[in-house]
Amino acid sequence: MSAKTNPYDVMVLGAGIVGVSSALELQSRGIATILVDQQSPGLGASFGNSGVIQREAVMPYAMPRDFKTLFTTLMGQNTAARLHLTALPGLLPFFARYWWYSSQENHRKQATSYATLIERCVDAYEHQISGTGAKQYLKPQGILAGFRDDKSFRAAKDEAEYAASHFGIKTSYLENETAIQQAIPHIKNIFSGMVRYHDSITVSDPHALLTELFKKFKILGGEFAKANAFALARAGETYSLIGDSDLVTAKHAVIALGAHAPELTRKFGLKIPMGIKRGYHVHFEQDPQAPLEATFADEKYGFVLTPKAEGIRLTTGAEFAGLLAAPTPKQLEQVIPIAQKLHPLGARIEKTPWMGLRPCMPDMLPIISNMPGHDNLWCAFGHGHQGLTLGPITGVLIADLVMGQQPSIDLAPFAASRFS
Ligand SMILES: Cc1cc2nc3c(=O)[nH]c(=O)nc-3n(C[C@H](O)[C@H](O)[C@H](O)COP(=O)(O)OP(=O)(O)OC[C@H]3O[C@@H](n4cnc5c(N)ncnc54)[C@H](O)[C@@H]3O)c2cc1C
């Protein structure tokens, strides 16, 4: 760390995709920035997600409100969502709000705000990856969502039609075996139908993509320090914490700690009702006779199969548990045989699954704003199911806020003050 830039203009706390993108945007606008993490960049949720830049996700991920899904989840029989019952009391405030915001009317209202971010996700990526080697990881081939019965396929089509007519999302429907096998040649004939979202981009290696952004940040003069962000303190006009060896000080601080952000905001007087949805992955070798080239979800069982640099990545749905609870990859083990019946998978590569934490807000909107009551302290977290998608646009908007510039979209729906 160079002594000449300390104090920095900005310290960004958390080097996931949101923090790296924010630091890169600030540094590229000439703002002396230091990125802080307790580990190397990109090893949190941003490491092992399904790797889709979800241009289609204008409708944020709502809570299923039907009795059957709620009952099977509580009984531990739903592989798409699982709950540690011991965590339930602490999660009740989150679930109560999430339930409310997930009614069709409220969900559609939230989507109107959410779409303003999603609509800019691809442009923001193009802007941030320019001059890097990241383009090789992006495959603009769309994604598919599969449904095992006519009723759920019809409901998904209605939802997709709504997204198409209100937000211009490009969709089409695969309604018979031939159409499905044209898209995914070696899939078994199990789905009633699939929705195809054409504008989504799959990323063959999300960690390598983040590393390219981090390298650009460093080339532009940005710096990185390992430190525990929870030690952040304010003294006079500056924020400070102890880095690797030095004291790091900056005029502004940006909290981009993903699922761990509420632990720090509490210290500054803001209690965030975040719900953490854990997810797992493992990889399988590609079968050379029957490779998988498309990315698709099995909506009933809540998993995604996607080709990645390591092999075929299988990612799971949501698991609610205490923040520090040990991994319990039951859903993963339950869906593996289901996935194997759906598409040929080679040998399993890792014995121990990877686990990541999706930082979810009960109203399904991330926080991109100032911290109420604290000058020059900023929030960039709560991106839930779409943090990979929204990292770069969040970076652009945070840089606007820090620099006192007018953001290109209305940020009122994303204000932290809605929880204060
Ligand atoms: C299984 C799964 C699949 C997903 N698929 C997709 C997808 O296809 N598309 C998509 O858009 N999103 C997807 N997501 C969501 C996405 O991964 C997250 O929303 C996103 O990674 C959050 O990024 P972040 O930067 O906010 O948090 P993180 O990547 O978790 O980064 C937070 C950083 O804070 C650091 N940190 C924490 N505590 C401290 C501390 N005390 N001191 C210092 N540093 C600290 C961590 O080390 C970490 O580097 C998926 C998530 C999962 C789990």
Coordinates of C-alpha atoms and ligand atoms in Angstrom, one line a residue:
M1 CA 0.0 0.0 0.0
S2 CA 1.5 3.4 -0.9
A3 CA 1.7 6.0 1.8
K4 CA 1.3 8.8 -0.7
T5 CA -2.4 8.1 -1.5
N6 CA -3.3 7.5 2.2
P7 CA -5.7 9.1 3.1
Y8 CA -7.7 7.9 0.1
D9 CA -10.7 9.6 -1.3
V10 CA -12.7 6.4 -0.9
M11 CA -12.4 3.0 0.7
V12 CA -14.7 0.3 -0.6
L13 CA -15.4 -2.4 1.9
G14 CA -15.9 -5.8 0.3
A15 CA -14.3 -7.2 -2.8
G16 CA -17.2 -9.1 -4.3
I17 CA -18.6 -8.1 -7.7
V18 CA -20.4 -5.1 -6.2
G19 CA -17.3 -3.8 -4.4
V20 CA -14.9 -4.5 -7.2
S21 CA -17.2 -2.8 -9.7
S22 CA -17.7 0.2 -7.4
A23 CA -13.9 0.6 -6.8
L24 CA -13.2 0.3 -10.5
E25 CA -15.7 2.9 -11.5
L26 CA -14.5 5.3 -8.8
Q27 CA -10.8 4.8 -9.7
S28 CA -11.5 5.2 -13.4
R29 CA -13.1 8.6 -12.7
G30 CA -9.9 9.7 -11.0
I31 CA -10.9 9.1 -7.4
A32 CA -8.1 7.6 -5.3
T33 CA -9.7 4.3 -4.1
I34 CA -8.7 1.5 -1.9
L35 CA -10.6 -1.8 -1.9
V36 CA -10.7 -3.7 1.4
D37 CA -11.5 -7.3 2.1
Q38 CA -10.5 -9.9 4.7
Q39 CA -9.7 -12.3 1.9
S40 CA -8.6 -12.1 -1.7
P41 CA -11.1 -10.5 -4.1
G42 CA -14.0 -12.5 -5.4
L43 CA -14.2 -15.4 -2.9
G44 CA -17.7 -14.6 -1.5
A45 CA -21.0 -15.2 -3.2
S46 CA -19.5 -13.8 -6.4
F47 CA -17.2 -16.8 -6.7
G48 CA -19.5 -19.7 -7.4
N49 CA -22.9 -18.4 -8.6
S50 CA -24.7 -19.7 -11.7
G51 CA -22.9 -17.0 -13.7
V52 CA -25.7 -15.5 -15.6
I53 CA -25.9 -11.8 -16.4
Q54 CA -29.7 -11.9 -16.0
R55 CA -30.9 -9.3 -18.5
E56 CA -34.3 -11.0 -18.3
A57 CA -34.7 -10.7 -14.5
V58 CA -36.9 -7.5 -14.5
M59 CA -39.2 -9.3 -12.1
P60 CA -37.2 -9.8 -8.9
Y61 CA -37.3 -13.2 -7.1
A62 CA -40.6 -13.2 -5.2
M63 CA -41.6 -15.5 -2.3
P64 CA -44.0 -18.3 -3.5
R65 CA -47.2 -17.7 -1.6
D66 CA -49.1 -20.9 -2.3
F67 CA -49.9 -23.2 0.6
K68 CA -48.4 -26.3 -1.0
T69 CA -45.0 -24.7 -1.5
L70 CA -45.0 -23.2 2.0
F71 CA -46.0 -26.5 3.6
T72 CA -43.4 -28.6 1.7
T73 CA -40.7 -26.0 2.5
L74 CA -41.6 -26.2 6.2
M75 CA -41.6 -30.0 6.1
G76 CA -38.2 -30.1 4.4
Q77 CA -39.6 -31.6 1.2
N78 CA -39.0 -28.7 -1.2
T79 CA -35.6 -28.9 -2.9
A80 CA -36.0 -25.4 -4.3
A81 CA -36.2 -23.8 -0.9
R82 CA -35.2 -25.2 2.5
L83 CA -35.3 -23.7 6.0
H84 CA -33.4 -24.5 9.2
L85 CA -36.3 -24.3 11.6
T86 CA -34.0 -23.0 14.3
A87 CA -33.4 -19.9 12.1
L88 CA -37.2 -19.3 11.7
P89 CA -37.8 -16.9 14.7
G90 CA -35.0 -14.6 13.6
L91 CA -36.2 -14.6 10.1
L92 CA -39.9 -13.8 10.8
P93 CA -39.6 -10.0 10.3
F94 CA -37.9 -10.7 7.0
F95 CA -40.6 -13.3 5.9
A96 CA -43.5 -11.0 7.0
R97 CA -42.3 -8.2 4.7
Y98 CA -41.2 -10.6 1.9
W99 CA -44.6 -12.1 1.9
W100 CA -46.3 -8.7 1.7
Y101 CA -44.1 -7.5 -1.2
S102 CA -44.6 -10.8 -3.1
S103 CA -48.3 -10.3 -3.8
Q104 CA -48.9 -10.0 -7.5
E105 CA -49.7 -6.3 -7.2
N106 CA -46.7 -5.4 -5.0
H107 CA -44.3 -7.6 -6.9
R108 CA -45.2 -5.8 -10.2
K109 CA -44.8 -2.5 -8.5
Q110 CA -41.3 -3.5 -7.3
A111 CA -40.5 -4.8 -10.7
T112 CA -41.0 -1.3 -12.2
S113 CA -38.1 0.0 -10.0
Y114 CA -36.0 -3.1 -10.3
A115 CA -36.2 -3.0 -14.1
T116 CA -34.5 0.4 -14.2
L117 CA -31.4 -1.3 -12.9
I118 CA -31.7 -4.6 -14.9
E119 CA -32.2 -2.6 -18.1
R120 CA -28.7 -1.1 -17.7
C121 CA -26.8 -4.2 -16.7
V122 CA -25.4 -5.2 -20.1
D123 CA -24.3 -1.7 -21.0
A124 CA -22.6 -1.3 -17.6
Y125 CA -20.7 -4.6 -18.2
E126 CA -19.6 -3.5 -21.6
H127 CA -18.4 -0.2 -20.1
Q128 CA -16.5 -1.9 -17.3
I129 CA -14.9 -4.7 -19.2
S130 CA -13.6 -2.5 -22.0
G131 CA -9.8 -2.8 -22.1
T132 CA -9.8 -6.1 -20.2
G133 CA -9.6 -9.7 -21.3
A134 CA -13.1 -10.4 -19.8
K135 CA -15.0 -10.7 -23.1
Q136 CA -13.8 -14.2 -23.6
Y137 CA -15.9 -15.3 -20.6
L138 CA -19.2 -13.9 -21.8
K139 CA -21.5 -16.0 -24.0
P140 CA -24.5 -14.1 -25.3
Q141 CA -26.6 -17.2 -25.8
G142 CA -29.6 -16.7 -23.6
I143 CA -30.9 -19.1 -20.9
L144 CA -33.8 -21.5 -20.6
A145 CA -36.2 -22.3 -17.8
G146 CA -37.9 -25.7 -17.9
F147 CA -41.3 -26.7 -16.4
R148 CA -42.4 -30.2 -15.7
D149 CA -46.2 -29.8 -16.0
D150 CA -48.6 -27.8 -18.2
K151 CA -50.0 -25.7 -15.3
S152 CA -46.6 -24.3 -14.2
F153 CA -45.5 -23.8 -17.8
R154 CA -48.7 -21.8 -18.5
A155 CA -48.1 -19.6 -15.4
A156 CA -44.5 -19.1 -16.5
K157 CA -45.6 -18.1 -19.9
D158 CA -48.0 -15.5 -18.5
E159 CA -45.2 -14.0 -16.4
A160 CA -42.8 -14.0 -19.4
E161 CA -45.5 -12.3 -21.5
Y162 CA -45.9 -9.7 -18.8
A163 CA -42.1 -9.1 -18.8
A164 CA -42.1 -9.0 -22.6
S165 CA -45.0 -6.5 -22.9
H166 CA -44.0 -4.2 -20.1
F167 CA -40.2 -4.3 -20.2
G168 CA -39.4 -5.5 -23.7
I169 CA -37.8 -8.7 -22.6
K170 CA -37.2 -11.0 -25.6
T171 CA -38.8 -14.4 -24.9
S172 CA -39.9 -17.5 -26.9
Y173 CA -41.4 -20.8 -25.9
L174 CA -40.3 -24.4 -26.6
E175 CA -43.5 -26.4 -26.5
N176 CA -42.5 -29.8 -27.8
E177 CA -39.7 -32.3 -27.6
T178 CA -38.2 -31.4 -30.9
A179 CA -37.9 -27.7 -30.0
I180 CA -36.4 -28.6 -26.6
Q181 CA -33.9 -31.0 -28.1
Q182 CA -32.8 -28.5 -30.7
A183 CA -31.9 -26.1 -27.9
I184 CA -30.4 -28.8 -25.6
P185 CA -29.6 -31.8 -27.8
H186 CA -29.0 -34.4 -25.1
I187 CA -31.7 -33.6 -22.6
K188 CA -34.3 -36.3 -21.7
N189 CA -37.9 -35.7 -22.6
I190 CA -39.1 -34.6 -19.2
F191 CA -40.2 -30.9 -19.5
S192 CA -43.7 -30.0 -20.7
G193 CA -42.2 -26.8 -22.0
M194 CA -39.4 -24.2 -21.6
V195 CA -39.2 -20.5 -21.7
R196 CA -36.2 -19.1 -23.5
Y197 CA -34.9 -15.7 -22.5
H198 CA -32.8 -14.4 -25.4
D199 CA -30.9 -11.5 -23.9
S200 CA -29.3 -13.1 -20.9
I201 CA -25.5 -13.7 -21.0
T202 CA -23.8 -16.7 -19.5
V203 CA -20.4 -16.2 -17.9
S204 CA -18.1 -19.3 -18.3
D205 CA -16.0 -18.2 -15.3
P206 CA -17.5 -15.6 -12.9
H207 CA -14.4 -15.5 -10.8
A208 CA -12.1 -14.9 -13.8
L209 CA -14.5 -12.1 -14.9
L210 CA -14.2 -10.4 -11.5
T211 CA -10.4 -10.9 -11.6
E212 CA -10.3 -9.0 -14.9
L213 CA -12.2 -6.1 -13.4
F214 CA -9.9 -6.1 -10.3
K215 CA -6.8 -6.1 -12.6
K216 CA -8.1 -3.1 -14.4
F217 CA -8.7 -1.3 -11.1
K218 CA -5.1 -2.0 -10.1
I219 CA -3.7 -0.9 -13.5
L220 CA -5.6 2.4 -13.1
G221 CA -3.8 2.9 -9.7
G222 CA -6.3 1.4 -7.3
E223 CA -5.1 -0.3 -4.2
F224 CA -6.1 -3.3 -2.2
A225 CA -5.7 -4.1 1.5
K226 CA -6.7 -7.0 3.7
A227 CA -8.6 -6.0 6.8
N228 CA -11.6 -6.7 8.9
A229 CA -14.2 -4.1 7.7
F230 CA -16.2 -4.4 10.9
A231 CA -13.5 -2.3 12.5
L232 CA -14.5 0.7 10.5
A233 CA -14.6 3.8 12.6
R234 CA -15.2 7.5 12.0
A235 CA -12.9 10.2 13.4
G236 CA -13.6 13.8 12.5
E237 CA -13.9 14.0 8.7
T238 CA -12.4 10.6 7.9
Y239 CA -13.2 6.9 8.1
S240 CA -10.5 4.6 9.2
L241 CA -9.5 1.0 9.9
I242 CA -6.4 -1.0 10.4
G243 CA -5.2 -2.6 7.1
D244 CA -2.5 -5.3 6.6
S245 CA -0.1 -3.2 8.5
D246 CA -1.0 0.4 8.0
L247 CA -4.0 2.5 9.1
V248 CA -6.2 3.0 6.1
T249 CA -8.1 6.3 6.1
A250 CA -10.5 7.8 3.5
K251 CA -13.0 10.6 3.2
H252 CA -15.7 8.3 2.0
A253 CA -16.5 4.6 2.8
V254 CA -18.7 2.3 0.7
I255 CA -20.2 -0.7 2.4
A256 CA -20.3 -3.5 -0.2
L257 CA -20.1 -6.5 2.1
G258 CA -22.9 -8.6 0.6
A259 CA -24.5 -10.8 3.2
H260 CA -22.3 -9.4 5.9
A261 CA -23.2 -5.7 5.4
P262 CA -25.9 -5.6 8.2
E263 CA -23.3 -6.5 10.8
L264 CA -21.5 -3.2 10.0
T265 CA -24.6 -1.0 9.4
R266 CA -25.8 -2.0 12.8
K267 CA -22.7 -0.4 14.3
F268 CA -23.8 2.8 12.5
G269 CA -27.4 2.6 13.8
L270 CA -29.1 1.0 10.9
K271 CA -30.8 -2.4 11.4
I272 CA -31.3 -4.1 8.0
P273 CA -33.9 -6.9 7.8
M274 CA -31.8 -9.0 5.3
G275 CA -32.7 -12.6 4.6
I276 CA -29.8 -14.7 3.5
K277 CA -30.5 -17.4 0.9
R278 CA -27.6 -19.8 0.9
G279 CA -26.9 -21.7 -2.3
Y280 CA -24.5 -24.6 -3.2
H281 CA -22.7 -25.8 -6.3
V282 CA -20.6 -28.8 -7.5
H283 CA -19.2 -29.5 -10.9
F284 CA -19.4 -32.6 -13.1
E285 CA -17.2 -33.5 -16.0
Q286 CA -18.7 -33.0 -19.4
D287 CA -19.6 -36.2 -21.1
P288 CA -17.7 -35.9 -24.5
Q289 CA -20.5 -37.8 -26.3
A290 CA -23.2 -35.6 -24.8
P291 CA -21.8 -32.2 -23.9
L292 CA -24.0 -29.5 -22.3
E293 CA -23.6 -26.1 -24.0
A294 CA -26.8 -24.3 -22.9
T295 CA -27.7 -23.0 -19.4
F296 CA -31.0 -24.0 -18.1
A297 CA -33.1 -24.2 -14.9
D298 CA -35.3 -27.0 -13.7
E299 CA -37.9 -24.8 -12.0
K300 CA -39.7 -27.5 -10.0
Y301 CA -36.5 -28.7 -8.3
G302 CA -34.9 -25.3 -8.2
F303 CA -31.5 -26.1 -9.7
V304 CA -29.5 -24.8 -12.6
L305 CA -27.2 -26.7 -14.9
T306 CA -24.6 -24.5 -16.7
P307 CA -21.4 -25.2 -18.6
K308 CA -18.4 -23.6 -16.8
A309 CA -14.6 -23.6 -17.1
E310 CA -14.5 -26.3 -14.5
G311 CA -17.2 -28.6 -16.0
I312 CA -20.9 -28.6 -15.7
R313 CA -21.9 -26.5 -12.7
L314 CA -25.0 -27.5 -10.8
T315 CA -26.3 -24.7 -8.5
T316 CA -29.1 -25.0 -6.0
G317 CA -32.1 -22.9 -4.9
A318 CA -32.4 -21.2 -1.5
E319 CA -31.5 -22.4 2.0
F320 CA -32.4 -20.2 5.0
A321 CA -30.1 -20.7 8.0
G322 CA -28.3 -18.7 10.6
L323 CA -25.5 -16.6 9.3
L324 CA -22.8 -18.7 10.9
A325 CA -24.5 -22.1 10.6
A326 CA -22.4 -24.9 9.1
P327 CA -23.2 -25.9 5.5
T328 CA -26.0 -28.5 5.1
P329 CA -26.0 -29.3 1.4
K330 CA -29.1 -31.6 1.5
Q331 CA -30.8 -29.9 -1.4
L332 CA -27.8 -30.5 -3.5
E333 CA -27.6 -34.2 -2.7
Q334 CA -31.3 -34.5 -3.4
V335 CA -31.2 -32.9 -6.8
I336 CA -28.1 -34.6 -8.1
P337 CA -29.9 -37.8 -9.1
I338 CA -32.7 -35.7 -10.6
A339 CA -30.2 -33.8 -12.7
Q340 CA -28.5 -36.9 -13.8
K341 CA -31.8 -38.3 -15.2
L342 CA -32.4 -35.0 -17.0
H343 CA -29.0 -34.6 -18.8
P344 CA -25.9 -36.8 -19.0
L345 CA -23.3 -35.7 -16.4
G346 CA -19.8 -37.1 -16.1
A347 CA -17.9 -37.8 -12.9
R348 CA -18.5 -35.5 -10.0
I349 CA -15.4 -33.2 -9.6
E350 CA -15.5 -31.9 -6.0
K351 CA -16.6 -33.9 -3.0
T352 CA -17.2 -30.9 -0.8
P353 CA -19.7 -28.5 -2.3
W354 CA -19.1 -24.7 -2.5
M355 CA -21.6 -22.6 -0.6
G356 CA -22.4 -18.9 -1.2
L357 CA -24.8 -16.4 0.5
R358 CA -27.3 -14.4 -1.5
P359 CA -28.0 -11.1 0.4
C360 CA -31.8 -10.7 -0.1
M361 CA -33.9 -7.7 0.9
P362 CA -37.5 -8.3 1.9
D363 CA -38.8 -5.8 -0.7
M364 CA -36.5 -7.4 -3.4
L365 CA -34.6 -4.2 -4.1
P366 CA -30.9 -3.7 -3.3
I367 CA -29.7 -0.7 -1.3
I368 CA -27.7 1.8 -3.3
S369 CA -27.6 5.0 -1.3
N370 CA -26.2 7.1 1.4
M371 CA -26.2 5.8 5.0
P372 CA -28.8 7.8 6.9
G373 CA -27.3 10.1 9.5
H374 CA -23.7 9.6 8.4
D375 CA -21.9 11.9 5.9
N376 CA -19.9 10.2 3.2
L377 CA -20.9 6.7 4.2
W378 CA -22.5 4.7 1.3
C379 CA -24.4 1.5 1.0
A380 CA -24.1 -1.0 -2.0
F381 CA -25.5 -4.3 -1.0
G382 CA -28.6 -6.5 -0.9
H383 CA -28.6 -7.7 -4.6
G384 CA -30.1 -11.1 -3.7
H385 CA -30.4 -13.4 -6.7
Q386 CA -28.9 -10.9 -9.2
G387 CA -25.7 -9.5 -7.7
L388 CA -23.5 -10.7 -10.6
T389 CA -25.9 -9.0 -13.0
L390 CA -26.1 -5.8 -11.1
G391 CA -22.5 -5.3 -9.8
P392 CA -21.3 -3.0 -12.6
I393 CA -24.4 -0.8 -12.8
T394 CA -24.3 -0.5 -9.0
G395 CA -20.7 0.6 -9.3
V396 CA -21.6 3.4 -11.8
L397 CA -24.4 4.6 -9.6
I398 CA -22.3 4.6 -6.4
A399 CA -19.6 6.6 -8.2
D400 CA -22.3 9.2 -9.2
L401 CA -23.4 9.4 -5.5
V402 CA -20.0 9.7 -4.1
M403 CA -19.0 12.4 -6.6
G404 CA -22.2 14.3 -6.0
Q405 CA -23.4 13.8 -9.6
Q406 CA -27.0 13.2 -10.7
P407 CA -27.4 9.4 -11.2
S408 CA -29.0 8.4 -14.5
I409 CA -31.9 6.7 -12.7
D410 CA -34.2 7.6 -9.8
L411 CA -32.5 6.0 -6.8
A412 CA -35.3 6.7 -4.3
P413 CA -36.6 3.1 -4.3
F414 CA -33.1 1.9 -3.4
A415 CA -32.6 4.2 -0.4
A416 CA -31.4 2.7 2.9
S417 CA -33.7 5.2 4.6
R418 CA -36.7 2.9 3.8
F419 CA -35.4 0.7 6.7
S420 CA -34.5 3.5 9.2
Ligands
LIG1 C1 -25.9 -20.5 -5.9 C2 -26.0 -19.1 -6.4 C3 -26.3 -18.8 -7.7 C4 -26.4 -17.5 -8.1 N1 -26.5 -17.2 -9.5 C5 -26.5 -15.9 -9.9 C6 -26.6 -15.6 -11.3 O1 -26.7 -16.5 -12.1 N2 -26.7 -14.3 -11.6 C7 -26.6 -13.3 -10.7 O2 -26.7 -12.1 -11.1 N3 -26.4 -13.5 -9.4 C8 -26.4 -14.8 -9.0 N4 -26.3 -15.1 -7.6 C9 -26.2 -14.0 -6.7 C10 -24.8 -13.3 -6.6 O3 -23.8 -14.3 -6.5 C11 -24.8 -12.4 -5.4 O4 -25.9 -11.5 -5.4 C12 -23.5 -11.5 -5.5 O5 -22.4 -12.3 -5.7 C13 -23.4 -10.6 -4.3 O6 -22.2 -9.9 -4.5 P1 -21.6 -9.0 -3.4 O7 -20.4 -8.3 -3.9 O8 -22.7 -8.1 -2.8 O9 -21.2 -10.0 -2.2 P2 -20.0 -11.0 -2.1 O10 -19.6 -11.6 -3.4 O11 -20.4 -12.1 -1.1 O12 -18.8 -10.2 -1.5 C14 -18.8 -9.7 -0.2 C15 -17.3 -9.6 0.2 O13 -17.3 -9.0 1.5 C16 -16.2 -9.6 2.2 N5 -16.4 -9.5 3.6 C17 -17.4 -10.0 4.4 N6 -17.2 -9.7 5.7 C18 -16.0 -9.0 5.7 C19 -15.3 -8.3 6.8 N7 -15.7 -8.4 8.0 N8 -14.2 -7.6 6.4 C20 -13.8 -7.6 5.2 N9 -14.4 -8.1 4.1 C21 -15.5 -8.8 4.4 C22 -16.2 -11.1 1.7 O14 -15.0 -11.7 1.9 C23 -16.6 -10.9 0.2 O15 -15.5 -10.8 -0.6 C24 -26.2 -16.4 -7.2 C25 -25.9 -16.7 -5.8 C26 -25.8 -18.1 -5.4 C27 -25.4 -18.4 -4.0

